[in-house]
mmCIF file of C-alpha atoms in Angstrom:
data_model
loop_
_atom_site.group_PDB
_atom_site.id
_atom_site.type_symbol
_atom_site.label_atom_id
_atom_site.label_comp_id
_atom_site.label_asym_id
_atom_site.label_seq_id
_atom_site.Cartn_x
_atom_site.Cartn_y
_atom_site.Cartn_z
ATOM 1 C CA MET I 27 -60.290 -26.949 68.207
ATOM 2 C CA PHE I 28 -62.318 -23.800 67.565
ATOM 3 C CA ARG I 29 -62.109 -22.866 71.241
ATOM 4 C CA ARG I 30 -58.303 -22.979 71.066
ATOM 5 C CA ILE I 31 -58.241 -20.966 67.837
ATOM 6 C CA LYS I 32 -60.451 -18.335 69.462
ATOM 7 C CA LYS I 33 -58.093 -18.298 72.441
ATOM 8 C CA ASP I 34 -55.081 -17.852 70.151
ATOM 9 C CA ILE I 35 -56.719 -14.847 68.470
ATOM 10 C CA GLN I 36 -57.706 -13.341 71.817
ATOM 11 C CA VAL I 37 -54.116 -13.696 73.075
ATOM 12 C CA ILE I 38 -52.791 -11.706 70.113
ATOM 13 C CA PHE I 39 -55.151 -8.821 70.847
ATOM 14 C CA GLU I 40 -54.116 -8.893 74.517
ATOM 15 C CA ARG I 41 -50.361 -8.747 73.844
ATOM 16 C CA ASP I 42 -49.945 -6.924 70.539
ATOM 17 C CA PRO I 43 -51.280 -3.343 70.352
ATOM 18 C CA ALA I 44 -50.716 -3.399 66.573
ATOM 19 C CA ALA I 45 -53.519 -5.944 66.023
ATOM 20 C CA LYS I 46 -56.536 -4.125 64.573
ATOM 21 C CA ASN I 47 -59.117 -6.789 63.740
ATOM 22 C CA VAL I 48 -59.681 -10.533 63.550
ATOM 23 C CA LEU I 49 -59.243 -10.729 59.774
ATOM 24 C CA GLU I 50 -55.822 -9.070 60.033
ATOM 25 C CA VAL I 51 -54.750 -11.555 62.696
ATOM 26 C CA ILE I 52 -55.917 -14.550 60.661
ATOM 27 C CA LEU I 53 -54.228 -13.391 57.452
ATOM 28 C CA CYS I 54 -51.123 -11.507 58.573
ATOM 29 C CA TYR I 55 -49.697 -13.053 61.760
ATOM 30 C CA PRO I 56 -47.051 -15.737 61.072
ATOM 31 C CA GLY I 57 -46.958 -16.747 64.724
ATOM 32 C CA PHE I 58 -50.655 -17.592 64.559
ATOM 33 C CA HIS I 59 -50.115 -19.593 61.355
ATOM 34 C CA ALA I 60 -47.151 -21.454 62.856
ATOM 35 C CA ILE I 61 -49.119 -22.473 65.944
ATOM 36 C CA LEU I 62 -52.041 -23.761 63.877
ATOM 37 C CA ALA I 63 -49.700 -25.767 61.648
ATOM 38 C CA HIS I 64 -47.909 -27.142 64.695
ATOM 39 C CA ARG I 65 -51.145 -28.466 66.168
ATOM 40 C CA VAL I 66 -51.792 -30.411 62.974
ATOM 41 C CA ALA I 67 -48.204 -31.654 62.779
ATOM 42 C CA HIS I 68 -48.207 -32.606 66.471
ATOM 43 C CA TRP I 69 -51.362 -34.691 65.982
ATOM 44 C CA PHE I 70 -49.660 -36.703 63.229
ATOM 45 C CA TYR I 71 -46.491 -36.957 65.344
ATOM 46 C CA LYS I 72 -48.427 -38.452 68.271
ATOM 47 C CA HIS I 73 -49.939 -40.978 65.883
ATOM 48 C CA LYS I 74 -46.427 -41.947 64.705
ATOM 49 C CA CYS I 75 -46.775 -40.398 61.241
ATOM 50 C CA PHE I 76 -43.370 -38.795 61.724
ATOM 51 C CA THR I 77 -42.506 -38.021 58.104
ATOM 52 C CA LEU I 78 -45.848 -36.368 57.364
ATOM 53 C CA ALA I 79 -45.556 -34.378 60.597
ATOM 54 C CA ARG I 80 -42.100 -33.112 59.585
ATOM 55 C CA ILE I 81 -43.329 -32.210 56.098
ATOM 56 C CA ILE I 82 -46.094 -30.070 57.607
ATOM 57 C CA SER I 83 -43.652 -28.374 59.996
ATOM 58 C CA GLN I 84 -41.194 -27.651 57.157
ATOM 59 C CA ILE I 85 -43.929 -26.167 54.961
ATOM 60 C CA SER I 86 -44.895 -23.965 57.906
ATOM 61 C CA ARG I 87 -41.246 -22.986 58.355
ATOM 62 C CA PHE I 88 -40.990 -22.010 54.679
ATOM 63 C CA PHE I 89 -43.980 -19.653 54.867
ATOM 64 C CA THR I 90 -43.547 -18.259 58.416
ATOM 65 C CA GLY I 91 -39.811 -18.400 59.184
ATOM 66 C CA ILE I 92 -40.701 -20.210 62.420
ATOM 67 C CA GLU I 93 -39.471 -23.768 62.963
ATOM 68 C CA ILE I 94 -41.386 -25.782 65.543
ATOM 69 C CA HIS I 95 -40.584 -29.477 65.699
ATOM 70 C CA PRO I 96 -43.833 -31.479 65.629
ATOM 71 C CA GLY I 97 -42.779 -33.297 68.801
ATOM 72 C CA ALA I 98 -42.772 -30.107 70.914
ATOM 73 C CA LYS I 99 -45.544 -29.812 73.522
ATOM 74 C CA ILE I 100 -47.133 -26.367 73.696
ATOM 75 C CA GLY I 101 -49.776 -25.159 76.135
ATOM 76 C CA GLU I 102 -52.570 -22.635 75.696
ATOM 77 C CA GLY I 103 -52.076 -18.903 75.293
ATOM 78 C CA PHE I 104 -48.781 -19.266 73.404
ATOM 79 C CA PHE I 105 -47.834 -16.120 71.483
ATOM 80 C CA ILE I 106 -44.972 -15.658 69.012
ATOM 81 C CA ASP I 107 -44.482 -11.968 68.212
ATOM 82 C CA HIS I 108 -43.084 -11.397 64.678
ATOM 83 C CA GLY I 109 -41.389 -14.791 64.923
ATOM 84 C CA MET I 110 -38.754 -14.805 62.186
ATOM 85 C CA GLY I 111 -35.893 -17.107 63.175
ATOM 86 C CA VAL I 112 -37.686 -18.815 66.069
ATOM 87 C CA VAL I 113 -36.589 -22.441 66.592
ATOM 88 C CA ILE I 114 -38.294 -24.831 69.024
ATOM 89 C CA GLY I 115 -36.780 -28.307 69.467
ATOM 90 C CA GLU I 116 -38.388 -31.733 69.565
ATOM 91 C CA THR I 117 -38.539 -32.368 73.325
ATOM 92 C CA THR I 118 -39.383 -28.800 74.304
ATOM 93 C CA GLU I 119 -42.314 -28.399 76.682
ATOM 94 C CA ILE I 120 -44.008 -25.003 76.938
ATOM 95 C CA GLY I 121 -46.577 -24.084 79.578
ATOM 96 C CA ASN I 122 -49.528 -21.711 79.373
ATOM 97 C CA ASN I 123 -49.444 -17.996 78.532
ATOM 98 C CA VAL I 124 -45.873 -17.960 77.216
ATOM 99 C CA THR I 125 -44.638 -15.142 74.956
ATOM 100 C CA ILE I 126 -41.534 -15.334 72.788
ATOM 101 C CA TYR I 127 -40.072 -12.857 70.312
ATOM 102 C CA GLN I 128 -38.145 -13.151 67.060
ATOM 103 C CA GLY I 129 -34.855 -14.996 66.974
ATOM 104 C CA VAL I 130 -35.516 -17.108 70.078
ATOM 105 C CA THR I 131 -34.078 -20.635 70.181
ATOM 106 C CA LEU I 132 -35.318 -23.352 72.522
ATOM 107 C CA GLY I 133 -32.682 -25.900 71.599
ATOM 108 C CA GLY I 134 -30.428 -28.724 72.681
ATOM 109 C CA THR I 135 -26.708 -28.797 73.401
ATOM 110 C CA GLY I 136 -25.592 -32.086 71.884
ATOM 111 C CA LYS I 137 -26.550 -35.393 70.303
ATOM 112 C CA GLU I 138 -27.886 -37.020 73.454
ATOM 113 C CA LYS I 139 -31.142 -38.966 73.226
ATOM 114 C CA GLY I 140 -34.241 -38.429 75.295
ATOM 115 C CA LYS I 141 -35.141 -35.098 76.901
ATOM 116 C CA ARG I 142 -32.622 -32.626 75.523
ATOM 117 C CA HIS I 143 -34.597 -29.387 75.172
ATOM 118 C CA PRO I 144 -35.898 -26.967 77.812
ATOM 119 C CA THR I 145 -39.118 -27.050 79.788
ATOM 120 C CA ILE I 146 -40.751 -23.622 79.978
ATOM 121 C CA GLY I 147 -43.191 -22.806 82.788
ATOM 122 C CA ASN I 148 -46.302 -20.624 82.738
ATOM 123 C CA ASN I 149 -46.362 -16.854 82.099
ATOM 124 C CA VAL I 150 -42.784 -16.761 80.776
ATOM 125 C CA VAL I 151 -41.509 -13.986 78.483
ATOM 126 C CA ILE I 152 -38.443 -14.766 76.336
ATOM 127 C CA SER I 153 -37.104 -11.671 74.627
ATOM 128 C CA THR I 154 -35.600 -11.122 71.180
ATOM 129 C CA GLY I 155 -32.636 -13.303 70.271
ATOM 130 C CA ALA I 156 -32.491 -15.221 73.556
ATOM 131 C CA LYS I 157 -31.205 -18.808 73.525
ATOM 132 C CA VAL I 158 -32.410 -21.367 76.060
ATOM 133 C CA LEU I 159 -30.372 -24.523 75.606
ATOM 134 C CA GLY I 160 -30.390 -27.998 77.097
ATOM 135 C CA SER I 161 -32.700 -30.041 79.279
ATOM 136 C CA ILE I 162 -33.270 -27.267 81.808
ATOM 137 C CA THR I 163 -36.366 -25.892 83.493
ATOM 138 C CA ILE I 164 -37.494 -22.277 83.330
ATOM 139 C CA GLY I 165 -39.856 -21.602 86.218
ATOM 140 C CA ASP I 166 -43.167 -19.761 86.167
ATOM 141 C CA ASN I 167 -43.263 -15.971 85.752
ATOM 142 C CA VAL I 168 -39.690 -15.703 84.456
ATOM 143 C CA LYS I 169 -38.440 -12.969 82.099
ATOM 144 C CA ILE I 170 -35.390 -13.656 79.929
ATOM 145 C CA GLY I 171 -33.657 -10.596 78.517
ATOM 146 C CA ALA I 172 -32.833 -9.995 74.863
ATOM 147 C CA GLY I 173 -29.742 -11.815 73.614
ATOM 148 C CA SER I 174 -29.321 -13.884 76.775
ATOM 149 C CA VAL I 175 -27.945 -17.421 76.618
ATOM 150 C CA VAL I 176 -29.511 -19.551 79.349
ATOM 151 C CA LEU I 177 -27.722 -22.817 80.123
ATOM 152 C CA GLU I 178 -28.969 -23.545 83.656
ATOM 153 C CA SER I 179 -32.401 -23.901 85.218
ATOM 154 C CA VAL I 180 -34.054 -20.698 86.424
ATOM 155 C CA PRO I 181 -36.248 -20.506 89.560
ATOM 156 C CA PRO I 182 -39.754 -19.041 89.345
ATOM 157 C CA HIS I 183 -40.360 -15.277 89.541
ATOM 158 C CA SER I 184 -36.897 -14.373 88.238
ATOM 159 C CA THR I 185 -35.344 -12.117 85.623
ATOM 160 C CA VAL I 186 -32.375 -13.441 83.628
ATOM 161 C CA VAL I 187 -29.908 -11.443 81.505
ATOM 162 C CA GLY I 188 -26.442 -11.889 80.030
ATOM 163 C CA ILE I 189 -24.154 -14.496 78.471
ATOM 164 C CA PRO I 190 -24.284 -16.908 80.130
ATOM 165 C CA GLY I 191 -27.642 -16.019 81.632
ATOM 166 C CA ARG I 192 -27.611 -14.824 85.238
ATOM 167 C CA VAL I 193 -30.557 -14.357 87.576
ATOM 168 C CA VAL I 194 -30.548 -10.648 88.455
ATOM 169 C CA VAL I 195 -33.986 -10.361 90.019
ATOM 170 C CA HIS I 196 -35.785 -13.023 92.051
ATOM 171 C CA ARG I 197 -39.209 -12.331 93.501
ATOM 172 C CA GLY I 198 -38.398 -8.643 93.251
ATOM 173 C CA LEU I 199 -41.080 -7.989 90.645
ATOM 174 C CA ARG I 200 -44.824 -8.281 90.734
ATOM 175 C CA VAL I 201 -45.882 -11.939 90.879
ATOM 176 C CA VAL I 202 -47.970 -12.795 87.834
ATOM 177 C CA LYS I 203 -50.623 -15.436 88.254
ATOM 178 C CA GLN I 204 -51.878 -17.647 85.484
ATOM 179 C CA ASN I 205 -54.486 -15.906 83.281
ATOM 180 C CA ASP I 206 -53.564 -12.576 84.910
ATOM 181 C CA TYR I 207 -51.659 -9.653 83.402
ATOM 182 C CA ILE I 208 -48.409 -10.735 81.742
ATOM 183 C CA ASP I 209 -45.463 -8.378 82.144
ATOM 184 C CA LEU I 210 -44.164 -7.791 78.607
ATOM 185 C CA GLU I 211 -41.714 -4.986 79.476
ATOM 186 C CA HIS I 212 -38.716 -6.966 78.254
ATOM 187 C CA GLY I 213 -36.919 -3.774 77.246
ATOM 188 C CA GLN I 214 -36.615 -2.579 80.847
ATOM 189 C CA LEU I 215 -34.368 -5.130 82.517
ATOM 190 C CA PRO I 216 -31.457 -4.710 84.962
ATOM 191 C CA ASP I 217 -27.932 -4.448 83.538
ATOM 192 C CA PRO I 218 -25.534 -6.274 85.897
ATOM 193 C CA VAL I 219 -22.463 -5.218 83.890
ATOM 194 C CA ALA I 220 -23.355 -1.533 84.145
ATOM 195 C CA GLU I 221 -24.116 -1.938 87.842
ATOM 196 C CA MET I 222 -20.716 -3.555 88.424
ATOM 197 C CA LEU I 223 -18.923 -0.778 86.511
ATOM 198 C CA ASN I 224 -20.763 1.872 88.531
ATOM 199 C CA SER I 225 -19.770 0.108 91.749
ATOM 200 C CA MET I 226 -16.123 -0.045 90.650
ATOM 201 C CA GLN I 227 -16.204 3.651 89.702
ATOM 202 C CA GLN I 228 -17.515 4.550 93.160
ATOM 203 C CA GLN I 229 -14.767 2.501 94.826
ATOM 204 C CA ILE I 230 -12.100 4.162 92.657
ATOM 205 C CA GLU I 231 -13.376 7.617 93.591
ATOM 206 C CA GLN I 232 -13.319 6.677 97.296
ATOM 207 C CA LEU I 233 -9.744 5.384 96.994
ATOM 208 C CA GLU I 234 -8.640 8.527 95.157
ATOM 209 C CA GLU I 235 -10.169 10.665 97.901
ATOM 210 C CA ARG I 236 -8.401 8.686 100.637
ATOM 211 C CA LEU I 237 -5.087 8.857 98.751
ATOM 212 C CA ALA I 238 -5.429 12.622 98.373
ATOM 213 C CA LYS I 239 -6.031 12.966 102.132
ATOM 214 C CA LEU I 240 -2.958 10.855 102.892
ATOM 215 C CA GLU I 241 -0.820 12.944 100.532
ATOM 216 C CA ARG I 242 -2.027 16.185 102.139
ATOM 217 C CA GLY I 243 -1.338 14.726 105.604
ATOM 218 C CA GLY I 244 2.196 13.712 104.536
ATOM 219 C CA ARG I 245 2.967 17.187 103.204
ATOM 220 C CA ASN I 246 1.737 18.783 106.434
ATOM 221 C CA VAL I 247 4.007 16.511 108.503
ATOM 222 C CA SER I 248 7.043 17.262 106.339
ATOM 223 C CA GLN I 249 6.411 20.997 106.535
ATOM 224 C CA SER I 250 6.116 20.907 110.338
ATOM 225 C CA LEU I 251 9.471 19.126 110.557
#
């Protein structure tokens, strides 16, 4: 238990430049508090003390603004930055070295029983306000852009943006190995809409240039006649 707590504190120093000392992390980081409370609640959940587990998770939600269902399975190196509004569903499975930001939802899409929440791989970064919904799989080393809504599984080493989420980069970025540097630059992601508009603008300019040439050619023919 103490080894995991030490790991949780170390992760915060690695990924948050605002962290100044251990006491600050222990007292002032709601993501750290939520993870500790979840471990306790998850222990009771596995031992079929479901009501007590939910009470612990709801108390944690009241104080941290982060709702993690006690049934969720979370690996090591999990970091919730700021965290307000984060929701993690019952059958969610999260791998190692995952980072999520405020407003993220790992939720379901209906009232179906069984596995109904996402499975998140290792070294995944889920940016502010992103929604990952349904029993889908997010591969290792994936980045999900802010405000994206992901409804389909994502292959490893990809970048996803948009509503609904679209893979815009696949194996085009540095491959991050477990326990290696985690790419947290979630503010510098491709914009497929802007790229499409730029492409359309270039095509329009080319068409206008061709039309102008045709008009000049027509005037020259008429003048020669």
